[in-house]
PDB file of C-alpha atoms in Angstrom:
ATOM      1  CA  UNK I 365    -145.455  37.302  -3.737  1.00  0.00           C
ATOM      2  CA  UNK I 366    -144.981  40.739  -4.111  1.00  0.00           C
ATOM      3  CA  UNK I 367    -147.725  41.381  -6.282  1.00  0.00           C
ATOM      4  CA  UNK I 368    -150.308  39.177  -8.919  1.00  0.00           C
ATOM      5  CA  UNK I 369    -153.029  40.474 -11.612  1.00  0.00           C
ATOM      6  CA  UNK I 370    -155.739  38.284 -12.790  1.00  0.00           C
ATOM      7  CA  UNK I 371    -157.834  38.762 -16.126  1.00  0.00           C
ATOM      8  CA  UNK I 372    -159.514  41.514 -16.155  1.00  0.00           C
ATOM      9  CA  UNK I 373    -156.499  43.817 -14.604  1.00  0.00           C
ATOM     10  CA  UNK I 374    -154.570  42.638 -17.866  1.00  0.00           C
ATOM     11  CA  UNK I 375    -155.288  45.259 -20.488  1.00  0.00           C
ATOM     12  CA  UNK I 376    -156.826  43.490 -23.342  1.00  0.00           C
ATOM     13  CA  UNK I 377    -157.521  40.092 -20.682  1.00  0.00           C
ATOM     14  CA  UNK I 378    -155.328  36.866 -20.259  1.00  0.00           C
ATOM     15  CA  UNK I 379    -153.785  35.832 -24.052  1.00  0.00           C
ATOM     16  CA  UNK I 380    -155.967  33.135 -25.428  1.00  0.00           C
ATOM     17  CA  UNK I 381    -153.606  32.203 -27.960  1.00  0.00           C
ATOM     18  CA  UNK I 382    -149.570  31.354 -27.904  1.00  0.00           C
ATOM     19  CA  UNK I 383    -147.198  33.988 -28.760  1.00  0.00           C
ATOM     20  CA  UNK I 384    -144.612  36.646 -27.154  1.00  0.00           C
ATOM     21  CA  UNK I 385    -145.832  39.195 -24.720  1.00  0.00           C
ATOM     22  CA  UNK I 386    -143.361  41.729 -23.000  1.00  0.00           C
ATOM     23  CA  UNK I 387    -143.251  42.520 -19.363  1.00  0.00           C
ATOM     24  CA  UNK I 388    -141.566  45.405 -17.983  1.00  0.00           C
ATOM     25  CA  UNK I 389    -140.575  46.583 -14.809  1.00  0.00           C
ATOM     26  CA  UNK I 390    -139.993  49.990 -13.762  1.00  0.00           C
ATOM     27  CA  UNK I 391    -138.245  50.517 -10.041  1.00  0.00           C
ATOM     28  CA  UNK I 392    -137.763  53.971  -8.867  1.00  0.00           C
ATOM     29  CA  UNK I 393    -136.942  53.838  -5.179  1.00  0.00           C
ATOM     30  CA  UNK I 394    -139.825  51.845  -3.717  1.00  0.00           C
ATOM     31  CA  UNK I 395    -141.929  52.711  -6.460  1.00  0.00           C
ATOM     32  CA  UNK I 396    -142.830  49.672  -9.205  1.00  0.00           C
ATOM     33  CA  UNK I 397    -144.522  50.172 -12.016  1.00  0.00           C
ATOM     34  CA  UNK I 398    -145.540  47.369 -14.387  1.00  0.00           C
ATOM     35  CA  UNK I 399    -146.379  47.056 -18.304  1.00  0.00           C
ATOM     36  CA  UNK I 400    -147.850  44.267 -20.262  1.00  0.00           C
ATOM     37  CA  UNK I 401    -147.705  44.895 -23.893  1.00  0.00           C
ATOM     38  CA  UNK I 402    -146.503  48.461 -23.375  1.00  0.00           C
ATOM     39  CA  UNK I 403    -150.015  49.008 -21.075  1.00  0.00           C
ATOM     40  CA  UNK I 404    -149.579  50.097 -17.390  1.00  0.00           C
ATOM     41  CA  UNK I 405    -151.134  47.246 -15.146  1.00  0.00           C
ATOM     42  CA  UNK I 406    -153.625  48.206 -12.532  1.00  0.00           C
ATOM     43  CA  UNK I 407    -152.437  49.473  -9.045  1.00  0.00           C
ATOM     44  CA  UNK I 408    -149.387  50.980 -10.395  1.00  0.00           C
ATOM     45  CA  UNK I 409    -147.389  52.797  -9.115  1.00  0.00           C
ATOM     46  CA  UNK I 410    -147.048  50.512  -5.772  1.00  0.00           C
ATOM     47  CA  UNK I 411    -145.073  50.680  -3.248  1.00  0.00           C
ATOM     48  CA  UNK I 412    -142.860  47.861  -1.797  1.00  0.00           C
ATOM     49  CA  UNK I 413    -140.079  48.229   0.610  1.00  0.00           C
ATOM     50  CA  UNK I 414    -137.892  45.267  -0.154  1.00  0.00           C
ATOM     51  CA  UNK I 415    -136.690  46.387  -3.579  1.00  0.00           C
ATOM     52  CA  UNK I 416    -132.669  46.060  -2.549  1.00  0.00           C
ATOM     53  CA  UNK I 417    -129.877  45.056  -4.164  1.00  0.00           C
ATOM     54  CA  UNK I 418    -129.542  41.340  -4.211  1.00  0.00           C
ATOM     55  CA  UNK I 419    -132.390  38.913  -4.612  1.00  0.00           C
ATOM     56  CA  UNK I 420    -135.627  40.464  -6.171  1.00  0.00           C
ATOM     57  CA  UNK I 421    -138.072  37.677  -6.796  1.00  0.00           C
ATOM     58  CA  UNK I 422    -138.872  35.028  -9.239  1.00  0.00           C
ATOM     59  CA  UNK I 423    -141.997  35.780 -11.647  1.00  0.00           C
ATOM     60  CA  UNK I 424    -143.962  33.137 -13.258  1.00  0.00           C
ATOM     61  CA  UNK I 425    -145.760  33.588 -16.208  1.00  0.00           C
ATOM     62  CA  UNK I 426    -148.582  30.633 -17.042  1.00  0.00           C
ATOM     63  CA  UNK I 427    -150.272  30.713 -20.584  1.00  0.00           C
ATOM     64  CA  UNK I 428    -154.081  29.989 -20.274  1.00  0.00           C
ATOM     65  CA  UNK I 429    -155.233  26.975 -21.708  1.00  0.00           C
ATOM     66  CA  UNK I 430    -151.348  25.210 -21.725  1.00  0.00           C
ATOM     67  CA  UNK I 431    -149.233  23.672 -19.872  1.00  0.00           C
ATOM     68  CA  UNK I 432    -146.405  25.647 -20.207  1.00  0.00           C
ATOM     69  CA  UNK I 433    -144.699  27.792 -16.970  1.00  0.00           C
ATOM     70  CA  UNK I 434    -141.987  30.278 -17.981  1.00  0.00           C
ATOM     71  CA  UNK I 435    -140.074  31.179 -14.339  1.00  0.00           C
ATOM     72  CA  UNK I 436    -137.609  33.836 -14.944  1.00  0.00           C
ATOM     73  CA  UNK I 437    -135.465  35.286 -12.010  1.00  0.00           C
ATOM     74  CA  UNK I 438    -134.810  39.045 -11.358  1.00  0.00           C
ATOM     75  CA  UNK I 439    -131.906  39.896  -9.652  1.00  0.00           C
ATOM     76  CA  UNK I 440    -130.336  43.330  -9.002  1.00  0.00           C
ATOM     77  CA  UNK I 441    -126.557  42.699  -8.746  1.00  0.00           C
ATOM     78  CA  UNK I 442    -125.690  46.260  -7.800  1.00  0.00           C
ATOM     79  CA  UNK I 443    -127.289  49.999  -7.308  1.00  0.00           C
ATOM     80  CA  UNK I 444    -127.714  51.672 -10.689  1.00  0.00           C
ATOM     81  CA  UNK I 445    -128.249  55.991 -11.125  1.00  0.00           C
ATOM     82  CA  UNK I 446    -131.155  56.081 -13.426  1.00  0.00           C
ATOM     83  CA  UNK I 447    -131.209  58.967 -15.477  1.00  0.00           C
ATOM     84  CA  UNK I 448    -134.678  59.810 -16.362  1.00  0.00           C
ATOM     85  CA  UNK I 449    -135.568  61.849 -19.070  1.00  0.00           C
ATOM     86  CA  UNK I 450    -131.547  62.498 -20.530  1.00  0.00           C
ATOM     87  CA  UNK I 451    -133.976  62.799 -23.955  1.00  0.00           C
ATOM     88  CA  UNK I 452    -136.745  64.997 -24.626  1.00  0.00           C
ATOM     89  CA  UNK I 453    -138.937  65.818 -27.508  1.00  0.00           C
ATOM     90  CA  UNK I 454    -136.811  68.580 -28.444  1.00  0.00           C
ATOM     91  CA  UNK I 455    -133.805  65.737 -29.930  1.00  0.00           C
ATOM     92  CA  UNK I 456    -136.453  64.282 -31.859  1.00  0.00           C
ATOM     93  CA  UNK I 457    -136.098  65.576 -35.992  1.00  0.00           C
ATOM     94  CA  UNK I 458    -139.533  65.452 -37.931  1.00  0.00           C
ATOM     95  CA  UNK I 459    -140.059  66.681 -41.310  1.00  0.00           C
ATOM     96  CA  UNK I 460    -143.054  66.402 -43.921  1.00  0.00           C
ATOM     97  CA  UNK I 461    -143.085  67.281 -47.532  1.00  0.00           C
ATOM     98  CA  UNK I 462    -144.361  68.595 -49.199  1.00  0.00           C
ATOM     99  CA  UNK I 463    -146.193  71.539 -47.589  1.00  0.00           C
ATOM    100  CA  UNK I 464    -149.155  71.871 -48.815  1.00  0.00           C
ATOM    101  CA  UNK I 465    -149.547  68.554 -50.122  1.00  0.00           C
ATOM    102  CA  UNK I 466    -151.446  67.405 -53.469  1.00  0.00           C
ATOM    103  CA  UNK I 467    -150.113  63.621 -53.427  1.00  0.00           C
ATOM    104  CA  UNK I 468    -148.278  61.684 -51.381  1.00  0.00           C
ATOM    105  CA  UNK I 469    -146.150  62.882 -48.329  1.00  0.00           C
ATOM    106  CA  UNK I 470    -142.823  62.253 -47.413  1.00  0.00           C
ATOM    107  CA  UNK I 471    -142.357  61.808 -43.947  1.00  0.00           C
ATOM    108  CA  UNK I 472    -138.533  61.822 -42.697  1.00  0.00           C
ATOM    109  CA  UNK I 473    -137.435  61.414 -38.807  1.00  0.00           C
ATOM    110  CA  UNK I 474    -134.238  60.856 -36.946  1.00  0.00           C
ATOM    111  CA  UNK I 475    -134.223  59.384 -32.831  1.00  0.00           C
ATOM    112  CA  UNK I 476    -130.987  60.311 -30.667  1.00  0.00           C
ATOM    113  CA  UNK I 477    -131.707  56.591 -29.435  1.00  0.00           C
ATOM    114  CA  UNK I 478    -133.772  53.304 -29.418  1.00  0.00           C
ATOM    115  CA  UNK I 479    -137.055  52.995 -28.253  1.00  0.00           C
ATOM    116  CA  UNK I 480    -140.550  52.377 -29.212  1.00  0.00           C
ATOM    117  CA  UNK I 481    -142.782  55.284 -31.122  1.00  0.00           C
ATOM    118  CA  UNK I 482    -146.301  55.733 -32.827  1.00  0.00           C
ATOM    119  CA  UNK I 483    -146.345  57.031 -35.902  1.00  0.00           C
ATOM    120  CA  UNK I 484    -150.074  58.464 -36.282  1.00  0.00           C
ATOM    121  CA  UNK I 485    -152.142  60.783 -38.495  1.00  0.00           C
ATOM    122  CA  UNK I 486    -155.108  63.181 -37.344  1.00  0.00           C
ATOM    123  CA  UNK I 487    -157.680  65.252 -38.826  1.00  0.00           C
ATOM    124  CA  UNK I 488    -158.628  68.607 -37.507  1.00  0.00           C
ATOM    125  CA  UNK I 489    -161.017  67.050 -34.836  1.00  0.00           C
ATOM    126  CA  UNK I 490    -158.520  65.710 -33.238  1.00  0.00           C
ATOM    127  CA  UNK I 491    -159.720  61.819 -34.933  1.00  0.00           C
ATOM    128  CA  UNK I 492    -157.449  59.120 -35.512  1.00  0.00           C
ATOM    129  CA  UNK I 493    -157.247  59.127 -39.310  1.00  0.00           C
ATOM    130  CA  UNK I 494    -154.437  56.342 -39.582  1.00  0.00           C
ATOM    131  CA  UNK I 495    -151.643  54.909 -37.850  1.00  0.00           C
ATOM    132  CA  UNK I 496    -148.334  54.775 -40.236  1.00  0.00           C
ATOM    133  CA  UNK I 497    -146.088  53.074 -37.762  1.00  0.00           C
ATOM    134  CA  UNK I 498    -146.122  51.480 -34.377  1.00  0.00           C
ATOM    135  CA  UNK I 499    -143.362  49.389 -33.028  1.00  0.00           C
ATOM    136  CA  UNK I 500    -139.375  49.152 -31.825  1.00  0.00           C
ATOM    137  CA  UNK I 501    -136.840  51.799 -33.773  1.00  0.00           C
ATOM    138  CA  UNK I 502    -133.355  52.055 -33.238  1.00  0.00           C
ATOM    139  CA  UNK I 503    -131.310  54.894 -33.267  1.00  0.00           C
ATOM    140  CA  UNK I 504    -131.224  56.431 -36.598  1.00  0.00           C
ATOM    141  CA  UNK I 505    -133.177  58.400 -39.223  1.00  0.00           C
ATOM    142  CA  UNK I 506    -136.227  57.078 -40.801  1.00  0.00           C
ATOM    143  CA  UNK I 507    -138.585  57.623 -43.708  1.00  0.00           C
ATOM    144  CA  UNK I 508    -142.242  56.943 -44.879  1.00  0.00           C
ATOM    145  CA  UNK I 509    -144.628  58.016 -47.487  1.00  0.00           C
ATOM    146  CA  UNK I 510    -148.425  58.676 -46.089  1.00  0.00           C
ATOM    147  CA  UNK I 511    -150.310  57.303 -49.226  1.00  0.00           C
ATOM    148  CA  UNK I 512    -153.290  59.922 -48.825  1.00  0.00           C
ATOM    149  CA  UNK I 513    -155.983  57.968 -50.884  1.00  0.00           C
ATOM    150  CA  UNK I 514    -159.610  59.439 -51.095  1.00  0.00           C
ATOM    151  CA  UNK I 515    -159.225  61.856 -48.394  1.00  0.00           C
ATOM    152  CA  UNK I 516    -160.807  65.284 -48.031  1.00  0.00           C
ATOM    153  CA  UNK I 517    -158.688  68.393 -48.255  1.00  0.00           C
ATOM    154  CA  UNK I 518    -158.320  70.455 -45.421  1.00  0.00           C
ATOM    155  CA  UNK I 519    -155.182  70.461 -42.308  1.00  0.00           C
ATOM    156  CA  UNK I 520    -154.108  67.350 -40.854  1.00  0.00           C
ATOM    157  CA  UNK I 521    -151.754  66.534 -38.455  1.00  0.00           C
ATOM    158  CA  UNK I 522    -149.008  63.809 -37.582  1.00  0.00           C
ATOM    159  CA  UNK I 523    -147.817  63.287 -34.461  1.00  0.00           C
ATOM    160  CA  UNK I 524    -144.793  61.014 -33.675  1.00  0.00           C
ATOM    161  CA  UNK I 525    -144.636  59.610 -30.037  1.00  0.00           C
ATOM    162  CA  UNK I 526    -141.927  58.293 -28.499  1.00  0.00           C
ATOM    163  CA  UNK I 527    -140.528  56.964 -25.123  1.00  0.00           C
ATOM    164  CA  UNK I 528    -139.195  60.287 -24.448  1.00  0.00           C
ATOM    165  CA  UNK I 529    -141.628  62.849 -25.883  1.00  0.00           C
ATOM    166  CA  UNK I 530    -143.772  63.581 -28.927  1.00  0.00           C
ATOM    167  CA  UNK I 531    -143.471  65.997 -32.124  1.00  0.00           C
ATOM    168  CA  UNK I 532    -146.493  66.930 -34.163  1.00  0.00           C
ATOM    169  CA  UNK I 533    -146.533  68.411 -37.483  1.00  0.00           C
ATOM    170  CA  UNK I 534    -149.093  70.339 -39.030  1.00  0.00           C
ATOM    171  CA  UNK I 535    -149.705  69.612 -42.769  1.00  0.00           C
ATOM    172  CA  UNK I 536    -152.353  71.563 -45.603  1.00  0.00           C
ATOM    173  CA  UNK I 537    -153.659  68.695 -47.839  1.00  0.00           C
ATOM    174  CA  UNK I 538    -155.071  70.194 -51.240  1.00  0.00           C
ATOM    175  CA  UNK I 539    -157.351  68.295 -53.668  1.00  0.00           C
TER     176      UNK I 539
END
């Protein structure tokens, strides 16, 4: 076992209930880092010298309060370049209209390539206002309208995260 995380080193604790959850593995040398639902586990980075091509492990994966064992063997069948950071913020394309706002926005954005973003609004504080989108995008452009209902004039501002960097925009609602 190379390495194992109980309950409380899960972010949000051990799922109580049935349903998918992604794991992710990130291997950079001797360097693993791990993800549950997108959320770095505990102790990561770590280090661990037998991460060579051929056999990697087996993981198992118990659901609490179930019978049920998923096993699920990881095998690296040859030495693959990564290529980190080949994207930056700079190929993400974010536009809001209009500018200054006195209804609804339009919010438009294209990705150079798949991956998973946050589409959130914030006020001048720096507060979480809303959150228009979280989730999996493909490559492609993208639209959504920011239904502003009972909210106070003044600047907000959206910021679009992604895998491979983050745009903001800064935006004058009126009354």
């Amino acid at each position: 076992m190379i390495r194992q995380w109980e309950g409380g080193e899960i972010p949000g604790g051990v799922p109580t209930e049935s349903g998918w959850h992604k794991l992710k593995l990130v291997i950079v040398g001797n360097q693993i880092r791990a993800y549950f639902d997108d959320n770095e586990l505990a102790d990561c980075p770590f280090t661990y010298a037998g991460t060579a091509q051929g056999f990697f492990g087996v993981y198992v994966f118990k659901m609490a309060g179930t019978d049920s064992i998923l096993c699920d063997d990881i095998v690296v069948s040859e030495e693959v370049g990564v290529e980190e950071n080949i994207y930056s913020s700079n190929d993400i394309v974010l536009n809001v209209s209009p500018i200054p706002a006195t209804g609804n926005v339009s919010i438009d954005y294209s990705l150079p390539k798949k991956t998973d973003i946050t589409l959130k609004v914030y006020n001048i504080q720096g507060q979480e206002i809303t959150t228009l989108y979280t989730g999996y995008r493909d490559a492609g452009t993208y639209s959504t309208v920011w239904e502003k209902r009972d909210l106070a004039g003044g600047v907000y501002f959206l910021r679009l995260s992604t895998d491979y960097g983050e745009q903001s925009r800064r935006m004058l609602v009126l009354k």
